[in-house]
Amino acid sequence: MAKRSKRSIRRKNDRISDLPDPILCHILSFLSTKLAVSTSILSKRWKLIWLSVPALDFMETPPSHVIGSVLQSRDIKLPILLARHRYFYDEPKVLNQFILAATQRGVQTLELDMVGAYFDMVESVSNVLSCKTLTVLKLTDVVIHDYLPQINVSSIKTLHLYRICFLRNQKYKLSFFSALPVLEELHVNDPIVVRGSQYIPPQSEEIKAMNKCLPNLVRANVCDMELIPFFSFSRELILNVKQQMQSVAV
């Protein structure tokens, strides 16, 4: 009887397990995917909960086969609203699979940290920049080539860029921002670098066109003075220009 009473007490005290599935999924969405998966061993109640969590967080960079296994285990009909991935020169196939899984499931917030890798996989980049559900995009250590397909990121409202490099084409850098018509917040924490091409300052006609590129922008935190022409000051705009002390090799 004592054992039964102890078990019943434990069950009564386990109020978290009694919560509805959507609430448990919401709680697990604040954890890394690795930790969320580990909750499956707690009890039968938790065994399948992690499969419905609307977030994929691989910033701890688990092995490629683990990422592939997680993606294959999830129901393709279930949404992924938040996706985060840190890429350490791993298999490009896994990265493509991750991005495709997120974009096909209506991802709204996507964070990619490429750790200096060349972001030259045309399929992956095309899927990111053409995702119509994406509203928040965070890119770190990304090298963007000039042969990418046409950009169509018309849904992005918040953009974070850190250590971004455009290769060979200064004008592609301009067209990148020109494809953000509904952007409301822009955060650039390091000067954007253009390598492999001689820098040519934008002409007056180009500056006029740039001023019309971000009509909905209301907040900008930048340390790249070259981006200033993109901001039209005829409206209310919170602009914070940071001084960048270190030099950047081009």
Coordinates of C-alpha atoms in Angstrom, one line a residue:
M1 CA 0.0 0.0 0.0
A2 CA 2.9 2.3 0.8
K3 CA 4.3 1.8 -2.6
R4 CA 1.0 2.5 -4.3
S5 CA 0.5 5.7 -2.3
K6 CA 4.0 6.9 -3.2
R7 CA 3.3 6.3 -6.9
S8 CA -0.1 8.0 -6.7
I9 CA 1.6 11.0 -5.0
R10 CA 4.2 11.2 -7.7
R11 CA 1.5 11.2 -10.3
K12 CA -0.5 13.9 -8.6
N13 CA 2.7 16.0 -8.3
D14 CA 3.5 15.6 -12.0
R15 CA 1.3 18.5 -13.1
I16 CA 3.4 19.3 -16.1
S17 CA 2.7 16.0 -17.8
D18 CA -1.0 16.7 -17.3
L19 CA -0.8 19.8 -19.5
P20 CA -2.3 19.6 -23.0
D21 CA 0.0 18.7 -25.9
P22 CA 0.1 22.3 -27.4
I23 CA 1.3 23.8 -24.1
L24 CA 4.0 21.1 -23.7
C25 CA 5.2 21.7 -27.2
H26 CA 5.3 25.4 -26.5
I27 CA 7.5 24.7 -23.5
L28 CA 9.8 22.4 -25.4
S29 CA 10.2 25.0 -28.2
F30 CA 12.4 27.0 -25.9
L31 CA 14.9 24.1 -25.6
S32 CA 17.4 22.9 -28.2
T33 CA 16.1 20.1 -30.3
K34 CA 18.7 17.7 -28.6
L35 CA 17.1 18.4 -25.2
A36 CA 13.6 18.3 -26.5
V37 CA 14.3 14.8 -28.0
S38 CA 15.8 13.6 -24.7
T39 CA 12.4 14.2 -22.9
S40 CA 11.0 11.2 -24.8
I41 CA 12.6 8.9 -22.2
L42 CA 10.7 10.5 -19.3
S43 CA 7.5 8.4 -19.7
K44 CA 5.0 7.2 -22.3
R45 CA 3.3 10.5 -22.1
W46 CA 6.4 12.3 -23.3
K47 CA 7.6 9.8 -25.9
L48 CA 6.1 11.5 -29.0
I49 CA 5.6 15.1 -27.8
W50 CA 8.9 16.3 -29.2
L51 CA 7.8 15.3 -32.7
S52 CA 5.2 18.1 -32.7
V53 CA 7.4 20.9 -31.3
P54 CA 7.1 23.8 -33.8
A55 CA 10.9 24.6 -33.5
L56 CA 14.1 23.0 -34.7
D57 CA 17.2 24.2 -32.9
F58 CA 20.5 22.7 -34.1
M59 CA 22.8 25.5 -32.8
E60 CA 24.6 22.8 -30.8
T61 CA 25.6 21.2 -34.1
P62 CA 24.7 17.5 -33.5
P63 CA 26.1 14.9 -36.0
S64 CA 24.7 15.0 -39.5
H65 CA 23.0 11.6 -39.1
V66 CA 21.1 12.9 -36.0
I67 CA 19.8 15.9 -37.9
G68 CA 18.7 13.7 -40.7
S69 CA 17.0 11.3 -38.4
V70 CA 15.1 14.1 -36.6
L71 CA 13.8 15.5 -39.9
Q72 CA 12.7 12.2 -41.2
S73 CA 10.9 11.4 -37.9
R74 CA 8.7 14.5 -38.0
D75 CA 5.3 14.5 -39.7
I76 CA 5.7 16.6 -42.9
K77 CA 2.3 18.2 -42.2
L78 CA 3.3 19.7 -38.9
P79 CA 4.6 23.3 -39.0
I80 CA 8.1 24.5 -38.1
L81 CA 7.8 28.1 -37.1
L82 CA 11.3 28.5 -35.8
A83 CA 14.5 27.0 -37.3
R84 CA 18.1 27.5 -36.1
H85 CA 21.2 25.8 -37.5
R86 CA 25.0 26.2 -37.0
Y87 CA 26.8 24.7 -39.9
F88 CA 30.4 23.5 -39.3
Y89 CA 31.6 22.4 -42.8
D90 CA 29.3 19.4 -42.6
E91 CA 27.5 17.7 -45.4
P92 CA 25.8 20.2 -47.6
K93 CA 23.1 17.6 -48.2
V94 CA 22.0 17.8 -44.6
L95 CA 21.9 21.6 -44.7
N96 CA 19.8 21.5 -47.8
Q97 CA 17.5 19.0 -46.1
F98 CA 17.2 21.2 -43.0
I99 CA 16.4 24.4 -45.0
L100 CA 13.9 22.6 -47.3
A101 CA 12.2 21.0 -44.3
A102 CA 11.8 24.4 -42.6
T103 CA 10.7 26.3 -45.7
Q104 CA 8.2 23.7 -46.8
R105 CA 6.6 23.7 -43.3
G106 CA 5.9 27.5 -43.1
V107 CA 8.9 28.6 -41.2
Q108 CA 8.6 32.2 -39.9
T109 CA 11.9 32.7 -38.1
L110 CA 15.1 31.3 -39.6
E111 CA 18.6 31.6 -38.2
L112 CA 21.7 30.3 -40.0
D113 CA 25.3 30.5 -38.7
M114 CA 27.6 29.3 -41.4
V115 CA 30.8 29.8 -39.4
G116 CA 32.7 31.2 -42.3
A117 CA 31.6 28.5 -44.8
Y118 CA 30.8 29.5 -48.4
F119 CA 27.1 29.7 -48.7
D120 CA 27.2 28.8 -52.3
M121 CA 24.7 26.0 -52.4
V122 CA 22.2 27.4 -55.0
E123 CA 19.4 25.1 -53.9
S124 CA 19.6 26.1 -50.2
V125 CA 20.0 29.8 -50.9
S126 CA 17.1 29.8 -53.4
N127 CA 14.8 28.1 -50.8
V128 CA 15.7 30.7 -48.1
L129 CA 15.4 33.7 -50.3
S130 CA 12.1 32.6 -51.9
C131 CA 10.3 31.5 -48.7
K132 CA 7.0 33.4 -48.6
T133 CA 6.3 32.7 -44.9
L134 CA 9.6 34.0 -43.6
T135 CA 9.3 37.1 -41.5
V136 CA 12.6 37.0 -39.4
L137 CA 15.9 36.1 -41.0
K138 CA 19.3 36.0 -39.1
L139 CA 22.5 35.3 -41.1
T140 CA 25.9 35.0 -39.6
D141 CA 29.2 34.3 -41.4
V142 CA 27.5 33.9 -44.7
V143 CA 29.3 34.4 -48.1
I144 CA 26.9 35.1 -50.8
H145 CA 27.8 34.6 -54.5
D146 CA 26.6 36.8 -57.3
Y147 CA 25.1 33.9 -59.4
L148 CA 22.2 33.3 -57.0
P149 CA 18.7 33.2 -58.6
Q150 CA 16.5 36.2 -58.4
I151 CA 15.7 37.1 -54.8
N152 CA 12.0 37.3 -53.7
V153 CA 12.0 37.8 -49.9
S154 CA 9.0 40.0 -49.9
S155 CA 7.7 38.7 -46.5
I156 CA 10.8 39.5 -44.3
K157 CA 10.1 42.2 -41.7
T158 CA 13.2 41.7 -39.5
L159 CA 16.7 41.1 -40.9
H160 CA 19.9 40.5 -38.8
L161 CA 23.2 40.3 -40.7
Y162 CA 26.6 39.6 -39.0
R163 CA 29.9 39.1 -40.9
I164 CA 28.3 39.0 -44.4
C165 CA 30.3 38.9 -47.5
F166 CA 29.2 39.4 -51.1
L167 CA 31.5 38.0 -53.8
R168 CA 32.5 39.8 -56.9
N169 CA 29.5 42.0 -57.4
Q170 CA 28.8 45.3 -55.6
K171 CA 25.4 45.7 -57.4
Y172 CA 24.2 42.4 -56.2
K173 CA 24.6 43.8 -52.7
L174 CA 22.3 46.6 -53.7
S175 CA 19.7 44.3 -55.3
F176 CA 19.7 42.2 -52.1
F177 CA 18.3 45.0 -50.1
S178 CA 16.1 46.1 -52.9
A179 CA 14.2 42.9 -52.6
L180 CA 13.0 43.7 -49.0
P181 CA 9.9 45.9 -49.6
V182 CA 8.2 45.2 -46.2
L183 CA 11.3 45.3 -44.1
E184 CA 10.7 47.1 -40.8
E185 CA 13.9 46.3 -38.8
L186 CA 17.4 46.0 -40.0
H187 CA 20.4 45.0 -37.8
V188 CA 23.9 44.9 -39.3
N189 CA 26.5 44.2 -36.6
D190 CA 29.5 44.2 -38.8
P191 CA 30.4 46.0 -42.1
I192 CA 29.2 44.1 -45.2
V193 CA 32.2 43.1 -47.3
V194 CA 32.3 42.9 -51.1
R195 CA 35.3 40.9 -52.3
G196 CA 36.7 40.3 -55.7
S197 CA 35.5 43.4 -57.4
Q198 CA 36.6 47.0 -57.4
Y199 CA 34.4 49.3 -55.3
I200 CA 32.5 51.8 -57.3
P201 CA 30.4 54.3 -55.4
P202 CA 26.7 54.4 -56.3
Q203 CA 25.7 57.1 -58.8
S204 CA 23.1 59.7 -58.0
E205 CA 20.4 57.8 -59.9
E206 CA 21.3 54.6 -58.0
I207 CA 21.1 56.5 -54.7
K208 CA 17.6 57.8 -55.6
A209 CA 16.5 54.3 -56.4
M210 CA 18.0 53.0 -53.1
N211 CA 16.0 55.6 -51.1
K212 CA 12.8 53.9 -52.4
C213 CA 13.9 50.4 -51.5
L214 CA 12.9 50.2 -47.8
P215 CA 9.7 52.2 -47.5
N216 CA 8.5 50.4 -44.4
L217 CA 11.7 50.6 -42.4
V218 CA 11.2 52.0 -38.9
R219 CA 14.3 50.8 -37.0
A220 CA 17.9 50.3 -38.2
N221 CA 21.0 49.4 -36.2
V222 CA 24.0 49.5 -38.5
C223 CA 27.7 50.0 -38.6
D224 CA 28.0 50.1 -42.4
M225 CA 27.8 53.7 -43.7
E226 CA 27.3 52.4 -47.2
L227 CA 23.8 51.4 -46.2
I228 CA 22.7 54.9 -45.3
P229 CA 21.3 55.7 -48.8
F230 CA 18.8 52.9 -48.3
F231 CA 17.1 54.9 -45.6
S232 CA 14.6 57.6 -46.4
F233 CA 14.5 60.2 -43.7
S234 CA 11.2 61.7 -44.8
R235 CA 9.4 59.5 -42.2
E236 CA 10.0 58.5 -38.6
L237 CA 13.0 56.2 -38.4
I238 CA 15.0 55.1 -35.4
L239 CA 18.6 55.0 -36.7
N240 CA 21.5 53.9 -34.6
V241 CA 24.9 54.0 -36.4
K242 CA 27.6 52.2 -34.6
Q243 CA 31.3 53.1 -35.0
Q244 CA 33.3 50.2 -36.2
M245 CA 36.9 50.4 -35.0
Q246 CA 38.5 47.3 -36.5
S247 CA 39.5 47.2 -40.1
V248 CA 38.1 44.7 -42.6
A249 CA 40.3 43.1 -45.2
V250 CA 38.7 43.2 -48.6

